[in-house]
Short mmCIF file of C-alpha atoms and ligand atoms in Angstrom, two decimals:
data_model
loop_
_atom_site.label_atom_id
_atom_site.label_comp_id
_atom_site.label_asym_id
_atom_site.label_seq_id
_atom_site.Cartn_x
_atom_site.Cartn_y
_atom_site.Cartn_z
CA MET A 1352 0.00 0.00 0.00
CA GLY A 1353 3.05 2.28 0.13
CA ASP A 1354 3.80 5.17 2.44
CA ARG A 1355 0.87 6.95 3.99
CA ARG A 1356 0.76 10.65 4.72
CA PRO A 1357 0.61 11.98 8.30
CA TYR A 1358 -2.59 11.39 10.18
CA GLN A 1359 -3.93 14.92 9.83
CA VAL A 1360 -3.59 18.14 7.83
CA THR A 1361 -3.60 21.67 9.20
CA VAL A 1362 -5.79 24.37 7.66
CA SER A 1363 -4.99 27.92 8.77
CA ASP A 1364 -7.06 31.07 8.59
CA SER A 1365 -7.33 34.32 10.57
CA SER A 1366 -8.90 32.47 13.51
CA GLY A 1367 -5.98 30.05 13.80
CA ASP A 1368 -5.08 26.47 12.84
CA LYS A 1369 -7.53 23.63 12.38
CA GLN A 1370 -6.48 20.01 12.41
CA LEU A 1371 -8.29 17.77 9.95
CA PRO A 1372 -7.92 13.99 10.06
CA ILE A 1373 -6.87 11.98 6.99
CA LEU A 1374 -8.68 8.78 6.07
CA ASP A 1375 -6.91 5.96 4.24
CA GLY A 1376 -8.57 3.52 1.86
CA THR A 1377 -7.09 0.22 0.73
CA LEU A 1378 -5.97 1.69 -2.63
CA GLY A 1379 -5.87 5.16 -4.16
CA PRO A 1380 -5.42 8.60 -2.65
CA SER A 1381 -6.24 9.22 1.01
CA ALA A 1382 -8.97 11.72 1.86
CA ILE A 1383 -9.09 14.68 4.24
CA ASN A 1384 -12.11 14.22 6.48
CA ILE A 1385 -13.93 17.54 6.36
CA GLN A 1386 -17.17 16.31 7.86
CA ARG A 1387 -16.77 18.51 11.00
CA LEU A 1388 -15.33 21.49 9.08
CA TYR A 1389 -18.55 23.50 9.15
CA ALA A 1390 -19.76 22.44 12.58
CA ASP A 1391 -16.39 23.05 14.28
CA HIS A 1392 -14.86 25.80 12.16
CA ASP A 1393 -17.70 27.52 10.26
CA LEU A 1394 -16.02 26.71 6.93
CA LEU A 1395 -17.29 24.92 3.82
CA ALA A 1396 -15.24 22.98 1.26
CA PHE A 1397 -15.56 24.37 -2.29
CA ASP A 1398 -15.30 21.76 -5.07
CA PRO A 1399 -17.78 22.31 -7.91
CA GLY A 1400 -17.53 19.41 -10.35
CA PHE A 1401 -16.28 17.23 -7.46
CA ARG A 1402 -12.74 17.10 -8.85
CA SER A 1403 -11.24 16.44 -5.40
CA THR A 1404 -14.19 15.08 -3.47
CA ALA A 1405 -14.65 11.53 -2.21
CA SER A 1406 -18.42 11.59 -1.81
CA CYS A 1407 -18.64 8.29 0.07
CA ARG A 1408 -16.79 5.16 1.13
CA SER A 1409 -17.25 2.34 -1.35
CA ALA A 1410 -15.89 -1.19 -1.69
CA ILE A 1411 -17.31 -1.92 -5.15
CA THR A 1412 -15.05 -0.55 -7.89
CA PHE A 1413 -11.57 0.95 -7.94
CA ILE A 1414 -10.02 3.04 -10.72
CA ASP A 1415 -6.38 4.08 -10.91
CA GLY A 1416 -6.67 6.76 -13.56
CA GLU A 1417 -2.93 7.37 -13.91
CA GLN A 1418 -2.16 3.69 -14.56
CA GLY A 1419 -5.36 2.90 -16.46
CA ILE A 1420 -6.51 0.24 -13.99
CA LEU A 1421 -10.11 -0.76 -13.32
CA LEU A 1422 -11.01 -3.33 -10.66
CA TYR A 1423 -14.46 -4.71 -9.84
CA ARG A 1424 -14.33 -5.90 -6.22
CA GLY A 1425 -10.55 -6.24 -6.67
CA TYR A 1426 -10.63 -8.23 -9.94
CA PRO A 1427 -9.01 -6.56 -13.00
CA ILE A 1428 -11.51 -5.77 -15.75
CA GLU A 1429 -9.36 -7.53 -18.39
CA GLU A 1430 -9.46 -10.80 -16.41
CA LEU A 1431 -13.21 -10.56 -15.86
CA ALA A 1432 -13.69 -9.79 -19.57
CA GLU A 1433 -11.75 -12.92 -20.47
CA HIS A 1434 -13.07 -15.40 -17.93
CA SER A 1435 -16.40 -14.16 -16.57
CA ASN A 1436 -19.78 -13.08 -17.92
CA PHE A 1437 -22.23 -10.28 -17.21
CA LEU A 1438 -24.48 -12.09 -14.74
CA GLU A 1439 -21.56 -13.47 -12.76
CA VAL A 1440 -20.07 -9.96 -12.64
CA SER A 1441 -23.48 -8.60 -11.59
CA TYR A 1442 -23.49 -10.99 -8.65
CA LEU A 1443 -19.91 -10.00 -7.82
CA LEU A 1444 -20.72 -6.27 -7.87
CA MET A 1445 -23.90 -6.66 -5.85
CA PHE A 1446 -22.70 -9.12 -3.22
CA GLY A 1447 -18.92 -8.62 -3.10
CA GLU A 1448 -17.73 -12.12 -4.05
CA LEU A 1449 -17.85 -14.33 -7.13
CA PRO A 1450 -20.74 -16.79 -6.83
CA THR A 1451 -20.32 -20.51 -6.31
CA SER A 1452 -21.85 -22.50 -9.17
CA ALA A 1453 -25.03 -23.06 -7.10
CA GLU A 1454 -25.27 -19.34 -6.30
CA ALA A 1455 -24.65 -18.43 -9.94
CA GLN A 1456 -27.36 -20.82 -11.09
CA LYS A 1457 -29.89 -19.47 -8.59
CA PHE A 1458 -29.04 -15.86 -9.45
CA GLU A 1459 -29.41 -16.47 -13.18
CA ASN A 1460 -32.66 -18.33 -12.61
CA ASP A 1461 -34.02 -15.44 -10.50
CA VAL A 1462 -33.04 -12.91 -13.17
CA ARG A 1463 -34.55 -15.03 -15.97
CA HIS A 1464 -37.87 -15.24 -14.12
CA HIS A 1465 -38.38 -11.54 -13.56
CA THR A 1466 -38.00 -10.39 -17.16
CA LEU A 1467 -41.68 -9.76 -17.91
CA LEU A 1468 -43.21 -6.32 -17.57
CA HIS A 1469 -46.65 -5.76 -16.07
CA GLU A 1470 -49.06 -5.51 -19.02
CA GLN A 1471 -50.13 -2.04 -17.83
CA ILE A 1472 -46.53 -0.86 -18.27
CA LEU A 1473 -46.71 -1.70 -21.97
CA LYS A 1474 -49.52 0.86 -22.28
CA PHE A 1475 -47.16 3.62 -21.21
CA TYR A 1476 -45.21 3.20 -24.42
CA GLN A 1477 -48.24 4.28 -26.43
CA GLY A 1478 -48.07 7.71 -24.80
CA PHE A 1479 -44.72 8.60 -26.38
CA ARG A 1480 -44.25 10.20 -29.76
CA ARG A 1481 -43.22 7.62 -32.33
CA ASP A 1482 -39.90 9.39 -32.96
CA ALA A 1483 -39.00 9.63 -29.25
CA HIS A 1484 -35.40 8.82 -28.36
CA PRO A 1485 -35.19 5.39 -26.63
CA MET A 1486 -33.42 7.06 -23.67
CA ALA A 1487 -36.37 9.45 -23.22
CA ILE A 1488 -38.71 6.46 -23.23
CA MET A 1489 -36.49 4.60 -20.75
CA VAL A 1490 -36.42 7.52 -18.29
CA GLY A 1491 -40.22 7.65 -18.44
CA VAL A 1492 -40.94 3.91 -18.35
CA VAL A 1493 -38.50 3.13 -15.53
CA GLY A 1494 -39.97 6.06 -13.57
CA ALA A 1495 -43.44 4.61 -14.21
CA LEU A 1496 -42.27 1.15 -13.09
CA SER A 1497 -41.67 2.57 -9.62
CA ALA A 1498 -45.45 2.95 -9.30
CA PHE A 1499 -45.81 -0.83 -9.69
CA TYR A 1500 -43.26 -1.70 -7.03
CA ASN A 1501 -43.53 0.74 -4.18
CA ASP A 1502 -45.28 -0.52 -1.08
CA ASP A 1503 -43.62 -3.95 -1.30
CA ILE A 1504 -40.04 -2.63 -1.33
CA ASP A 1505 -39.08 -2.47 2.31
CA GLN A 1506 -35.63 -0.89 2.16
CA MET A 1507 -34.86 -2.00 5.70
CA ASP A 1508 -35.34 -5.65 4.73
CA ARG A 1509 -32.24 -7.11 3.03
CA VAL A 1510 -34.20 -9.80 1.15
CA ARG A 1511 -36.70 -7.28 -0.25
CA ARG A 1512 -33.86 -4.94 -1.22
CA GLU A 1513 -32.09 -7.67 -3.14
CA GLU A 1514 -35.34 -8.74 -4.80
CA ALA A 1515 -35.89 -5.19 -6.04
CA ALA A 1516 -32.35 -5.12 -7.44
CA VAL A 1517 -32.79 -8.46 -9.26
CA ARG A 1518 -36.12 -7.32 -10.71
CA LEU A 1519 -34.50 -4.24 -12.17
CA ILE A 1520 -31.60 -6.14 -13.73
CA ALA A 1521 -34.08 -8.63 -15.20
CA LYS A 1522 -36.52 -6.08 -16.62
CA MET A 1523 -34.06 -3.61 -18.08
CA PRO A 1524 -33.45 -5.54 -21.36
CA THR A 1525 -37.22 -5.83 -21.84
CA ILE A 1526 -37.68 -2.10 -21.22
CA ALA A 1527 -34.78 -1.11 -23.50
CA ALA A 1528 -35.82 -3.43 -26.34
CA ALA A 1529 -39.45 -2.28 -26.11
CA SER A 1530 -38.32 1.38 -26.21
CA TYR A 1531 -36.60 0.69 -29.51
CA ALA A 1532 -39.42 -1.44 -30.93
CA TYR A 1533 -41.94 1.28 -30.18
CA SER A 1534 -39.76 4.04 -31.65
CA VAL A 1535 -39.56 2.23 -35.01
CA GLY A 1536 -43.14 0.98 -35.03
CA ARG A 1537 -42.38 -2.70 -34.48
CA PRO A 1538 -44.41 -4.98 -32.22
CA ILE A 1539 -42.94 -5.29 -28.74
CA ARG A 1540 -41.58 -8.81 -28.24
CA TYR A 1541 -41.88 -10.76 -25.02
CA PRO A 1542 -38.75 -12.01 -23.24
CA ARG A 1543 -37.72 -15.65 -23.63
CA ASN A 1544 -36.67 -17.16 -20.33
CA ASP A 1545 -35.02 -20.10 -22.10
CA HIS A 1546 -32.44 -17.72 -23.60
CA SER A 1547 -29.35 -16.36 -21.88
CA TYR A 1548 -29.55 -12.76 -20.63
CA ALA A 1549 -27.64 -11.46 -23.67
CA ALA A 1550 -29.39 -13.65 -26.26
CA ASN A 1551 -32.79 -12.70 -24.86
CA PHE A 1552 -31.98 -9.01 -25.32
CA LEU A 1553 -30.93 -9.59 -28.94
CA GLN A 1554 -34.06 -11.57 -29.79
CA MET A 1555 -36.31 -8.91 -28.26
CA LEU A 1556 -34.46 -6.18 -30.13
CA PHE A 1557 -34.03 -7.73 -33.55
CA GLY A 1558 -36.70 -10.45 -33.74
CA LEU A 1559 -40.07 -10.06 -35.41
CA PRO A 1560 -43.21 -12.07 -34.60
CA SER A 1561 -43.42 -13.11 -38.25
CA ALA A 1562 -40.23 -15.21 -38.17
CA ASP A 1563 -38.03 -17.16 -35.81
CA TYR A 1564 -34.98 -15.26 -34.71
CA VAL A 1565 -31.85 -17.33 -34.26
CA VAL A 1566 -29.32 -15.56 -32.07
CA ASP A 1567 -25.73 -15.64 -33.34
CA PRO A 1568 -23.70 -16.90 -30.33
CA VAL A 1569 -20.75 -14.68 -31.33
CA LEU A 1570 -22.97 -11.61 -31.13
CA ALA A 1571 -24.53 -12.77 -27.84
CA LYS A 1572 -21.01 -13.09 -26.41
CA ALA A 1573 -20.06 -9.66 -27.73
CA ILE A 1574 -23.08 -7.90 -26.22
CA ASP A 1575 -22.49 -9.74 -22.93
CA LEU A 1576 -18.93 -8.36 -22.98
CA ILE A 1577 -20.22 -4.84 -23.59
CA PHE A 1578 -22.60 -5.24 -20.63
CA LEU A 1579 -19.76 -6.52 -18.44
CA LEU A 1580 -17.43 -3.64 -19.33
CA HIS A 1581 -20.11 -1.03 -18.64
CA ALA A 1582 -21.45 -2.59 -15.44
CA ASP A 1583 -19.88 -0.16 -12.96
CA HIS A 1584 -17.45 2.73 -12.81
CA GLU A 1585 -17.43 4.00 -9.21
CA GLN A 1586 -18.85 7.47 -8.46
CA ASN A 1587 -19.52 8.73 -12.01
CA ALA A 1588 -22.28 11.30 -12.66
CA SER A 1589 -25.14 8.82 -13.03
CA THR A 1590 -24.11 6.66 -10.07
CA SER A 1591 -23.71 9.74 -7.90
CA THR A 1592 -27.16 10.86 -9.07
CA VAL A 1593 -28.63 7.50 -8.04
CA ARG A 1594 -26.86 7.64 -4.68
CA LEU A 1595 -28.05 11.19 -4.02
CA ALA A 1596 -31.63 10.36 -4.99
CA ALA A 1597 -31.51 7.20 -2.86
CA SER A 1598 -30.12 9.06 0.15
CA SER A 1599 -33.57 10.55 0.73
CA GLY A 1600 -35.04 7.04 1.04
CA ALA A 1601 -36.79 7.32 -2.34
CA ASN A 1602 -38.13 4.32 -4.23
CA PRO A 1603 -35.06 2.60 -5.75
CA ILE A 1604 -36.66 2.16 -9.16
CA ALA A 1605 -37.39 5.91 -9.33
CA CYS A 1606 -33.74 6.50 -8.34
CA ILE A 1607 -32.62 4.39 -11.33
CA ALA A 1608 -34.74 6.62 -13.59
CA SER A 1609 -32.73 9.60 -12.32
CA GLY A 1610 -29.51 7.70 -13.14
CA ILE A 1611 -30.73 7.05 -16.70
CA ALA A 1612 -31.40 10.78 -17.13
CA SER A 1613 -27.90 11.65 -15.95
CA LEU A 1614 -26.29 9.00 -18.16
CA TRP A 1615 -27.99 10.33 -21.29
CA GLY A 1616 -25.73 13.41 -21.66
CA PRO A 1617 -22.94 13.47 -24.31
CA ALA A 1618 -20.27 14.08 -21.66
CA HIS A 1619 -21.29 10.74 -20.06
CA GLY A 1620 -23.09 7.76 -21.60
CA GLY A 1621 -24.33 9.70 -24.62
CA ALA A 1622 -20.75 9.86 -25.93
CA ASN A 1623 -20.97 6.46 -27.69
CA GLU A 1624 -23.70 7.84 -29.94
CA ALA A 1625 -21.77 11.09 -30.41
CA VAL A 1626 -18.61 9.18 -31.49
CA ILE A 1627 -20.41 7.57 -34.42
CA ARG A 1628 -21.93 10.90 -35.44
CA MET A 1629 -18.45 12.46 -35.27
CA LEU A 1630 -16.74 9.67 -37.25
CA THR A 1631 -19.48 9.80 -39.89
CA GLU A 1632 -19.08 13.56 -40.14
CA ILE A 1633 -15.30 13.21 -40.52
CA GLY A 1634 -16.08 10.77 -43.34
CA THR A 1635 -12.57 10.08 -44.64
CA VAL A 1636 -9.09 9.65 -43.19
CA GLU A 1637 -8.01 12.81 -45.08
CA ASN A 1638 -10.40 14.92 -42.97
CA ILE A 1639 -8.88 13.81 -39.63
CA PRO A 1640 -6.38 16.71 -39.31
CA LYS A 1641 -9.27 19.17 -39.72
CA ALA A 1642 -11.19 17.45 -36.90
CA ILE A 1643 -8.11 17.45 -34.65
CA ALA A 1644 -7.60 21.17 -35.31
CA ARG A 1645 -11.24 21.87 -34.42
CA ALA A 1646 -10.95 19.86 -31.19
CA LYS A 1647 -7.94 21.96 -30.18
CA ASP A 1648 -9.56 25.30 -31.05
CA LYS A 1649 -10.88 26.86 -27.84
CA GLU A 1650 -13.29 29.04 -29.86
CA ASP A 1651 -14.91 25.90 -31.29
CA PRO A 1652 -17.17 23.85 -28.98
CA PHE A 1653 -16.26 20.67 -30.93
CA ARG A 1654 -14.51 18.01 -28.82
CA LEU A 1655 -13.09 14.69 -29.85
CA MET A 1656 -15.89 12.46 -28.64
CA GLY A 1657 -14.74 9.23 -26.98
CA PHE A 1658 -11.55 10.98 -25.88
CA GLY A 1659 -10.63 12.19 -22.41
CA HIS A 1660 -11.92 11.19 -19.02
CA ARG A 1661 -12.27 12.84 -15.64
CA VAL A 1662 -10.42 9.99 -13.93
CA TYR A 1663 -8.34 8.21 -16.60
CA LYS A 1664 -5.15 10.04 -17.51
CA ASN A 1665 -4.10 6.96 -19.48
CA VAL A 1666 -5.89 4.60 -21.86
CA ASP A 1667 -9.23 3.49 -20.47
CA PRO A 1668 -8.65 -0.28 -20.05
CA ARG A 1669 -12.16 -0.96 -21.32
CA ALA A 1670 -11.33 0.76 -24.63
CA ARG A 1671 -8.64 -1.78 -25.49
CA VAL A 1672 -10.92 -4.76 -24.76
CA ILE A 1673 -13.70 -3.23 -26.88
CA GLN A 1674 -11.35 -2.33 -29.71
CA LYS A 1675 -10.28 -5.98 -30.01
CA ALA A 1676 -13.88 -7.24 -29.73
CA ALA A 1677 -14.94 -4.78 -32.46
CA LYS A 1678 -12.25 -6.07 -34.81
CA ASP A 1679 -13.22 -9.71 -34.08
CA VAL A 1680 -16.94 -9.12 -34.61
CA LEU A 1681 -16.38 -7.17 -37.84
CA GLU A 1682 -14.25 -10.04 -39.07
CA HIS A 1683 -16.85 -12.62 -38.01
CA LEU A 1684 -19.57 -10.72 -39.85
CA GLY A 1685 -17.36 -9.99 -42.85
CA ILE A 1686 -17.94 -6.24 -42.45
CA ASP A 1687 -15.38 -3.70 -43.55
CA ASP A 1688 -16.49 -0.58 -41.69
CA PRO A 1689 -14.66 2.54 -42.90
CA LEU A 1690 -15.47 4.16 -39.52
CA LEU A 1691 -13.12 1.67 -37.82
CA ASP A 1692 -10.24 2.80 -40.05
CA ILE A 1693 -11.04 6.44 -39.33
CA ALA A 1694 -11.21 5.71 -35.58
CA ILE A 1695 -7.85 3.88 -35.56
CA GLN A 1696 -6.14 6.63 -37.56
CA LEU A 1697 -7.75 9.35 -35.44
CA GLU A 1698 -6.52 7.67 -32.28
CA GLN A 1699 -2.99 7.33 -33.63
CA ILE A 1700 -2.81 10.96 -34.75
CA ALA A 1701 -4.33 12.31 -31.52
CA LEU A 1702 -2.01 10.25 -29.32
CA LYS A 1703 1.00 11.89 -30.97
CA ASP A 1704 -0.42 15.40 -30.85
CA GLU A 1705 1.03 17.68 -28.18
CA TYR A 1706 -2.41 19.04 -27.19
CA PHE A 1707 -3.73 15.57 -26.33
CA VAL A 1708 -0.43 14.35 -24.85
CA GLU A 1709 -0.12 17.38 -22.53
CA ARG A 1710 -3.69 17.02 -21.29
CA LYS A 1711 -3.45 13.24 -21.04
CA LEU A 1712 -6.44 12.72 -23.30
CA TYR A 1713 -6.76 9.06 -24.33
CA PRO A 1714 -9.56 7.01 -25.89
CA ASN A 1715 -12.26 6.06 -23.43
CA VAL A 1716 -14.77 3.18 -23.42
CA ASP A 1717 -17.07 5.00 -25.85
CA PHE A 1718 -14.50 5.41 -28.60
CA TYR A 1719 -14.85 1.88 -30.01
CA SER A 1720 -18.08 0.64 -28.42
CA GLY A 1721 -20.23 2.39 -31.03
CA ILE A 1722 -18.36 0.70 -33.87
CA LEU A 1723 -18.96 -2.69 -32.27
CA LEU A 1724 -22.66 -2.00 -31.62
CA ARG A 1725 -23.12 -0.66 -35.14
CA ALA A 1726 -21.56 -3.79 -36.65
CA MET A 1727 -23.99 -5.88 -34.61
CA GLY A 1728 -26.89 -3.99 -36.13
CA PHE A 1729 -27.69 -1.67 -33.22
CA PRO A 1730 -29.17 1.63 -34.36
CA THR A 1731 -27.16 4.60 -33.10
CA ASN A 1732 -29.91 5.91 -30.85
CA MET A 1733 -29.87 2.60 -28.92
CA PHE A 1734 -26.21 2.83 -27.88
CA THR A 1735 -26.81 4.78 -24.68
CA ALA A 1736 -29.78 2.57 -23.82
CA VAL A 1737 -27.41 -0.44 -23.93
CA PHE A 1738 -25.09 1.44 -21.57
CA ALA A 1739 -28.04 2.20 -19.23
CA LEU A 1740 -29.10 -1.46 -19.21
CA ALA A 1741 -25.59 -2.56 -18.21
CA ARG A 1742 -24.97 0.24 -15.70
CA THR A 1743 -28.20 -0.66 -13.88
CA VAL A 1744 -26.09 -3.33 -12.15
CA GLY A 1745 -23.68 -0.68 -10.89
CA TRP A 1746 -26.53 1.57 -9.81
CA VAL A 1747 -28.30 -1.15 -7.82
CA SER A 1748 -24.99 -2.28 -6.28
CA HIS A 1749 -24.35 1.26 -5.06
CA TRP A 1750 -27.92 1.49 -3.83
CA LEU A 1751 -27.47 -1.75 -1.86
CA GLU A 1752 -24.19 -0.46 -0.43
CA LEU A 1753 -25.74 2.87 0.51
CA THR A 1754 -28.63 1.25 2.36
CA GLN A 1755 -26.07 -0.53 4.56
CA ASP A 1756 -23.90 2.53 5.13
CA ASN A 1757 -26.30 5.46 5.05
CA HIS A 1758 -24.97 8.79 6.24
CA GLY A 1759 -28.32 10.49 5.95
CA ILE A 1760 -29.55 12.62 3.11
CA GLY A 1761 -26.94 13.91 0.66
CA ARG A 1762 -27.21 17.66 0.92
CA PRO A 1763 -24.32 19.73 -0.48
CA ARG A 1764 -23.98 23.38 0.50
CA GLN A 1765 -22.91 26.33 -1.69
CA LEU A 1766 -20.75 29.42 -1.81
CA TYR A 1767 -23.45 32.08 -2.07
CA VAL A 1768 -22.50 34.88 -4.50
CA GLY A 1769 -25.91 36.57 -4.91
CA HIS A 1770 -27.23 39.81 -3.46
CA PRO A 1771 -26.92 40.40 0.24
CA ARG A 1772 -30.23 40.95 2.02
CA ARG A 1773 -32.10 43.95 0.56
CA PRO A 1774 -35.54 45.44 1.13
CA TYR A 1775 -38.41 45.01 -1.34
CA PRO A 1776 -38.67 48.38 -3.18
CA SER A 1777 -41.50 50.53 -1.91
CA SER A 1778 -43.72 52.00 -4.64
N1 CMC B 1834 -11.46 16.94 -27.01
C1 CMC B 1834 -10.73 18.07 -26.94
N2 CMC B 1834 -10.29 18.62 -25.79
C2 CMC B 1834 -10.63 17.99 -24.65
C3 CMC B 1834 -11.38 16.81 -24.64
C4 CMC B 1834 -11.80 16.28 -25.88
N3 CMC B 1834 -12.53 15.16 -25.92
N4 CMC B 1834 -11.58 16.40 -23.36
C5 CMC B 1834 -10.95 17.32 -22.58
N5 CMC B 1834 -10.37 18.27 -23.37
C6 CMC B 1834 -9.54 19.39 -22.91
C7 CMC B 1834 -10.39 20.50 -22.31
O1 CMC B 1834 -10.75 21.46 -23.30
C8 CMC B 1834 -9.43 21.06 -21.29
O2 CMC B 1834 -8.48 21.85 -21.95
P1 CMC B 1834 -7.87 23.17 -21.23
O3 CMC B 1834 -7.11 22.66 -20.04
O4 CMC B 1834 -6.98 23.77 -22.26
O5 CMC B 1834 -9.02 24.03 -20.87
C9 CMC B 1834 -8.69 19.84 -20.76
O6 CMC B 1834 -8.74 18.90 -21.85
C10 CMC B 1834 -9.33 19.21 -19.52
O7 CMC B 1834 -10.69 18.95 -19.83
P2 CMC B 1834 -11.89 19.03 -18.79
O8 CMC B 1834 -13.13 19.42 -19.54
O9 CMC B 1834 -11.49 19.87 -17.61
O10 CMC B 1834 -11.95 17.55 -18.31
P3 CMC B 1834 -13.14 16.91 -17.52
O11 CMC B 1834 -12.55 15.96 -16.60
O12 CMC B 1834 -14.05 17.94 -16.93
O13 CMC B 1834 -14.01 16.18 -18.67
C11 CMC B 1834 -14.84 14.62 -20.18
C12 CMC B 1834 -13.97 14.84 -18.95
C13 CMC B 1834 -15.02 13.12 -20.41
C14 CMC B 1834 -16.25 15.21 -19.95
C15 CMC B 1834 -14.16 15.29 -21.40
O14 CMC B 1834 -12.88 14.73 -21.62
C16 CMC B 1834 -15.01 15.18 -22.67
O15 CMC B 1834 -15.90 16.02 -22.88
N6 CMC B 1834 -14.77 14.14 -23.52
C17 CMC B 1834 -15.58 13.92 -24.67
C18 CMC B 1834 -16.88 13.23 -24.25
C19 CMC B 1834 -16.68 11.78 -23.87
O16 CMC B 1834 -16.01 11.03 -24.56
N7 CMC B 1834 -17.34 11.35 -22.77
C20 CMC B 1834 -17.30 9.96 -22.31
C21 CMC B 1834 -16.60 9.77 -21.01
S1 CMC B 1834 -16.24 8.05 -20.66
C22 CMC B 1834 -17.76 7.27 -20.47
C23 CMC B 1834 -18.57 7.78 -19.33
O17 CMC B 1834 -18.05 8.05 -18.25
O18 CMC B 1834 -19.77 7.86 -19.50
#
């Protein structure tokens, strides 16, 4: 674990010195405990964007951004990607340990038998415009689902908590696939409990009632890998949103709807969709220098989508796994996607460019995931919905952790910069 810093830090102001304790984790930077800063010293900590804030203790996922390391419950993501699968990883994230084969079987069976949606839920889809974005539909439908499971979720009861989490993991593929089916005017397909989690999602998404849909096992494996790589990523914007919503004791399913909303943005989960739009716009390898110049121009809002990360100052380890999977799937399908060539060239040019080197901007998970999803036949507007489906596991794991280690409602303060008190003008 290396050398640790002294036990406390001293903060000085006009009223004198204040001693603040330092907390050590098992890995990663230590944290100054400022919990008593306001109560004891009448001071607040200012950190908009949470660049230096540890918002909670967590034992689920660890990222070393400098080294490009990602661990789920201590296991490196590359090893899990090679040897595990999404449902096993879901169990690991939720419960802290890899399941025995009996536990894995029971967990998978539980998930497979909660995939159906209440028939009333299907009626909600009819209320959306036909051209609605699947993420908009997902925010709405998951929010609506909370109305169906409210009184029976006793958050104080561990068994009921875990049941609620399993239900969500099970229903998310059905909700996501139905969101897409509705948006393109196709009939909504029912889940098939005799299929694996990944294969079931593919048959709901791509199957039609008029023909049998045979799932390609290579594609089922690839989508399972995408789920696994997106399952959790410690205190990112959407997970922090879920934690904050849950800290008030709100219905967990409603909290997941808030996470989906947060994930949708292009700075977060929406980047996978934005990467494909960007690569399509670039169009040819010859146009790459122009795109790089735009990304560097501070007057231009254009950014290289799929590049840069708040935590990673090195290659996102998930990006390398996805890049390889994308190449394998394209080869398996016999597809020669010009966007892959543009992406590879763009990455190579950017990684040698001083602007990107200085700022430590590397490809992130979204840079190649869109190319893989596109090759598998996923429409661009479904990319973020796939991310939301997978991240549901992370969100419920953090919700379960929070219910066991609740520090009360999350309630940040502010540095007020508005008017001082002033009287209402008299007429
Ligand atoms: N293209 C061009 N310049 C960039 C980029 C980029 N993609 N990302 C960061 N920069 C520059 C930024 O302009 C700033 O430059 P300067 O110091 O001269 O002002 C510097 O790098 C630091 O950027 P920042 O905005 O302070 O970094 P951040 O930690 O707030 O933002 C980020 C992280 C992911 C939002 C950002 O890198 C970005 O917008 N990337 C593109 C969107 C993207 O790929 N998002 C997916 C993130 S990974 C999946 C997920 O978590 O959901």
